[in-house]
Short mmCIF file of C-alpha atoms in Angstrom, two decimals:
data_model
loop_
_atom_site.label_atom_id
_atom_site.label_comp_id
_atom_site.label_asym_id
_atom_site.label_seq_id
_atom_site.Cartn_x
_atom_site.Cartn_y
_atom_site.Cartn_z
CA GLY A 138 53.29 139.56 103.25
CA VAL A 139 50.41 141.94 103.95
CA SER A 140 49.19 141.78 100.36
CA GLU A 141 48.45 138.10 100.83
CA GLY A 142 47.54 137.76 104.51
CA GLY A 143 45.64 141.00 105.10
CA GLU A 144 45.17 142.80 108.40
CA GLU A 145 45.97 139.91 110.73
CA THR A 146 49.32 139.41 109.04
CA MET A 147 49.96 143.17 109.25
CA SER A 148 49.55 143.15 113.03
CA SER A 149 51.96 140.26 113.56
CA LEU A 150 54.48 141.82 111.17
CA ASN A 151 54.33 145.12 113.08
CA THR A 152 54.94 143.31 116.38
CA ALA A 153 57.91 141.52 114.85
CA CYS A 154 59.28 144.84 113.53
CA VAL A 155 59.18 146.48 116.97
CA GLU A 156 60.64 143.44 118.71
CA LYS A 157 63.56 143.26 116.27
CA PHE A 158 64.28 146.92 115.49
CA GLY A 159 62.58 148.95 118.24
CA VAL A 160 60.15 151.83 117.72
CA PHE A 161 62.65 153.72 115.53
CA GLY A 162 63.25 150.82 113.13
CA THR A 163 60.97 152.64 110.72
CA GLY A 164 62.22 150.87 107.60
CA CYS A 165 60.47 147.71 108.76
CA GLN A 166 57.05 149.40 109.00
CA HIS A 167 57.82 151.15 105.72
CA GLY A 168 57.79 147.71 104.13
CA ILE A 169 54.41 146.99 105.71
CA GLY A 170 53.07 150.17 104.08
CA ASP A 171 54.22 148.97 100.67
CA GLY A 172 52.24 145.77 101.14
CA ILE A 173 49.15 147.53 102.52
CA LEU A 174 48.67 149.65 99.40
CA GLU A 175 49.02 146.56 97.23
CA TYR A 176 46.47 144.84 99.50
CA VAL A 177 43.76 147.56 99.42
CA GLY A 178 44.42 148.72 95.86
CA TYR A 179 46.41 151.63 94.47
CA GLN A 180 43.38 153.92 94.18
CA ASP A 181 42.43 153.58 97.85
CA ILE A 182 45.15 155.51 99.62
CA ALA A 183 42.78 156.64 102.39
CA SER A 184 42.10 153.04 103.45
CA ALA A 185 45.79 152.19 103.30
CA LEU A 186 46.68 155.13 105.54
CA ALA A 187 43.92 154.17 107.98
CA LEU A 188 45.40 150.68 108.24
CA CYS A 189 48.81 152.23 108.93
CA GLU A 190 47.29 153.62 112.14
CA LYS A 191 47.37 150.03 113.43
CA THR A 192 51.17 149.97 113.16
CA THR A 193 53.78 151.64 115.37
CA GLN A 194 54.03 155.03 113.66
CA THR A 195 56.42 156.87 115.98
CA VAL A 196 57.90 159.15 113.31
CA PRO A 197 55.30 160.99 111.17
CA LEU A 198 57.59 161.27 108.14
CA LEU A 199 58.65 157.64 108.09
CA GLY A 200 57.25 154.19 108.81
CA CYS A 201 54.11 152.72 107.33
CA VAL A 202 52.63 155.86 105.75
CA SER A 203 55.88 156.60 103.90
CA GLY A 204 55.74 153.06 102.53
CA VAL A 205 52.23 153.70 101.21
CA PHE A 206 53.31 156.88 99.44
CA MET A 207 56.50 155.38 98.04
CA GLU A 208 54.61 152.38 96.70
CA PHE A 209 52.07 154.75 95.08
CA ASN A 210 54.82 156.81 93.41
CA THR A 211 57.21 154.00 92.50
CA PRO A 212 55.27 150.72 92.49
CA LEU A 213 56.89 147.36 92.02
CA VAL A 214 55.59 145.74 88.85
CA SER A 215 55.69 142.07 88.02
CA THR A 216 57.79 141.07 85.04
CA GLY A 217 58.84 137.71 83.71
CA GLU A 218 61.94 137.96 85.88
CA GLY A 219 60.23 139.05 89.13
CA LEU A 220 59.34 142.43 90.61
CA THR A 221 60.89 145.55 89.09
CA PRO A 222 60.64 149.14 90.38
CA SER A 223 58.65 151.48 88.14
CA SER A 224 57.46 155.06 88.42
CA ARG A 225 53.99 156.47 87.98
CA SER A 226 53.65 159.10 85.27
CA TYR A 227 53.82 162.79 86.12
CA ASP A 228 50.46 164.57 85.80
CA SER A 229 51.06 168.27 85.09
CA GLU A 230 47.39 168.98 85.83
CA ARG A 231 47.76 167.53 89.35
CA PRO A 232 51.48 167.62 90.04
CA TYR A 233 51.16 167.17 93.81
CA MET A 234 48.76 164.27 93.86
CA PRO A 235 47.94 162.45 96.08
CA CYS A 236 49.16 164.92 98.71
CA ASP A 237 46.50 167.55 98.03
CA ASP A 238 43.80 165.05 99.05
CA VAL A 239 45.27 163.23 102.06
CA ASP A 240 44.49 164.13 105.65
CA ILE A 241 46.75 166.82 107.13
CA ARG A 242 48.31 164.20 109.45
CA TYR A 243 49.93 162.56 106.44
CA LYS A 244 50.83 165.56 104.29
CA LYS A 245 54.42 165.99 105.53
CA SER A 246 55.23 162.36 104.75
CA CYS A 247 53.46 162.59 101.40
CA TYR A 248 55.43 165.63 100.23
CA PHE A 249 58.64 164.10 101.58
CA GLU A 250 58.06 161.07 99.35
CA LEU A 251 57.21 163.31 96.38
CA GLY A 252 60.71 164.73 96.74
CA GLY A 253 62.18 161.27 96.40
CA TRP A 254 59.96 160.57 93.40
CA MET A 255 61.49 163.59 91.62
CA HIS A 256 64.59 161.49 90.92
CA ALA A 257 62.43 159.30 88.68
CA VAL A 258 60.43 162.18 87.15
CA PHE A 259 63.44 164.39 86.35
CA PRO A 260 66.50 162.10 86.17
CA ASP A 261 69.62 164.19 86.89
CA ASP A 262 67.63 167.39 86.24
CA TYR A 263 68.10 168.94 89.63
CA LYS A 264 66.80 172.38 88.66
CA SER A 265 63.42 170.97 87.58
CA ALA A 266 63.21 168.96 90.80
CA ALA A 267 64.05 172.08 92.81
CA ASP A 268 61.40 174.10 90.96
CA PHE A 269 58.83 171.37 91.62
CA CYS A 270 59.53 171.40 95.36
CA ARG A 271 59.67 175.21 95.52
CA ARG A 272 56.15 175.46 94.08
CA ALA A 273 54.69 172.98 96.57
CA PRO A 274 52.10 174.45 98.94
CA SER A 275 53.53 176.11 102.02
CA PRO A 276 54.86 174.72 104.36
CA TYR A 277 55.52 171.52 102.41
CA ALA A 278 58.19 172.77 100.02
CA VAL A 279 60.84 171.99 102.62
CA GLU A 280 59.51 168.44 103.11
CA CYS A 281 59.74 167.86 99.36
CA SER A 282 63.27 169.28 99.34
CA ARG A 283 64.55 167.13 102.18
CA GLY A 284 62.86 164.09 100.66
CA PHE A 285 64.84 164.79 97.49
CA GLY A 286 68.02 165.12 99.53
CA ALA A 287 67.42 161.91 101.45
CA ILE A 288 67.49 159.84 98.24
CA LEU A 289 70.63 161.51 96.86
CA PRO A 290 73.47 159.65 98.64
CA PRO A 291 72.31 156.10 97.91
CA SER A 292 71.46 157.08 94.32
CA VAL A 293 74.95 158.45 93.58
CA GLY A 294 77.03 155.83 95.38
CA TYR A 295 77.37 157.95 98.53
CA ASP A 296 79.36 160.60 96.67
CA ILE A 297 78.86 163.43 99.16
CA GLN A 298 80.18 166.24 96.94
CA ARG A 299 77.90 165.16 94.13
CA SER A 300 74.97 165.05 96.55
CA LEU A 301 75.68 168.56 97.84
CA SER A 302 76.11 169.87 94.30
CA ALA A 303 72.63 168.58 93.51
CA CYS A 304 71.29 170.42 96.57
CA ASP A 305 72.84 173.62 95.20
CA ALA A 306 69.99 173.69 92.66
CA PHE A 307 67.72 174.45 95.61
CA SER A 308 67.65 177.91 97.18
CA ASP A 309 67.11 179.45 100.60
CA GLN A 310 65.42 177.19 103.16
CA ASN A 311 64.84 174.50 100.55
CA HIS A 312 68.60 174.28 100.03
CA THR A 313 69.13 173.78 103.76
CA ALA A 314 66.35 171.18 103.81
CA CYS A 315 67.94 169.28 100.91
CA ARG A 316 71.28 169.17 102.74
CA GLY A 317 69.44 168.01 105.83
CA GLY A 318 68.00 165.14 103.81
CA VAL A 319 71.49 164.22 102.64
CA ALA A 320 72.71 164.27 106.25
CA TRP A 321 69.89 161.95 107.33
CA ALA A 322 70.72 159.46 104.57
CA LEU A 323 74.30 159.32 105.82
CA TYR A 324 73.15 158.96 109.42
CA ALA A 325 70.79 156.14 108.46
CA ASP A 326 73.68 154.10 107.03
CA PRO A 327 76.12 152.98 109.76
CA ALA A 328 78.93 152.87 107.21
CA HIS A 329 78.52 156.61 106.54
CA ARG A 330 77.19 157.86 109.88
CA SER A 331 80.50 159.55 110.78
CA GLU A 332 80.04 161.88 107.78
CA THR A 333 76.65 163.19 108.92
CA LEU A 334 77.67 166.37 110.74
CA ALA A 335 80.05 167.59 108.04
CA VAL A 336 77.16 167.92 105.56
CA CYS A 337 75.55 170.54 107.77
CA GLU A 338 78.69 172.63 108.21
CA MET A 339 77.55 175.78 106.39
CA GLU A 340 78.81 179.37 106.35
CA SER A 341 76.02 180.62 108.57
CA GLU A 342 75.68 179.13 112.05
CA SER A 343 71.91 179.50 111.86
CA ASP A 344 71.88 177.61 108.53
CA SER A 345 74.00 174.85 110.06
CA ALA A 346 71.61 174.54 112.99
CA GLU A 347 68.60 174.51 110.66
CA CYS A 348 70.26 171.86 108.49
CA LEU A 349 70.71 169.59 111.50
CA GLN A 350 67.09 170.20 112.46
CA PHE A 351 65.97 169.12 109.00
CA ALA A 352 68.37 166.16 109.14
CA ASP A 353 66.62 164.65 112.16
CA LEU A 354 63.66 163.00 110.49
CA THR A 355 62.52 161.76 113.91
CA GLU A 356 62.04 165.44 114.86
CA GLY A 357 63.75 165.22 118.21
CA GLN A 358 62.37 161.83 119.22
CA SER A 359 65.62 159.89 118.78
CA ASN A 360 69.19 160.50 119.93
CA PHE A 361 70.19 161.97 116.54
CA PRO A 362 72.96 162.81 115.64
CA ASN A 363 74.74 160.60 118.21
#
């Protein structure tokens, strides 16, 4: 992987990703981002993000940079039985690190991944997660909220009602963003793609439209929700 072969390996991996999955196969580049942070060191996020510029980063929220941020928040640690996911500790003095320091180009992705990290920081405590996202600097509260929503379905066995109940801890636009994240997670899994639109059926037509807007993590660049 990148952590062993460095930049030359990263380039060939990116080419292979695009050839196999196309420019919207962002999960492949996400994996490259994981390896890049391990390669440059966990304290050098700026260098890792700069290396991500050498990959196909079509969707600002996803791809390589999201892999860097996810690896920072929930690194894989080596145990006697292989690699195991862990979670970095929550620093109440700097709750939104590293997002307060990264270049503005990467902030949306960073806060999106912080939302996903909330599942590890506050297990099953949806109110605390919602409060964390609500207090994020404007306009990134919604990115945090939809990042939280995007992790919900796979973390609860694709129980849609349970996912939407968790989003109910969020209010106003953050609630809509959380539901949008849930909708994206369903869209991203072919087995659940048919359930995508139902998640955004809300009482207000404007809320439904906003939910679908949040659900499209490619921000209009793909053929979502088809």
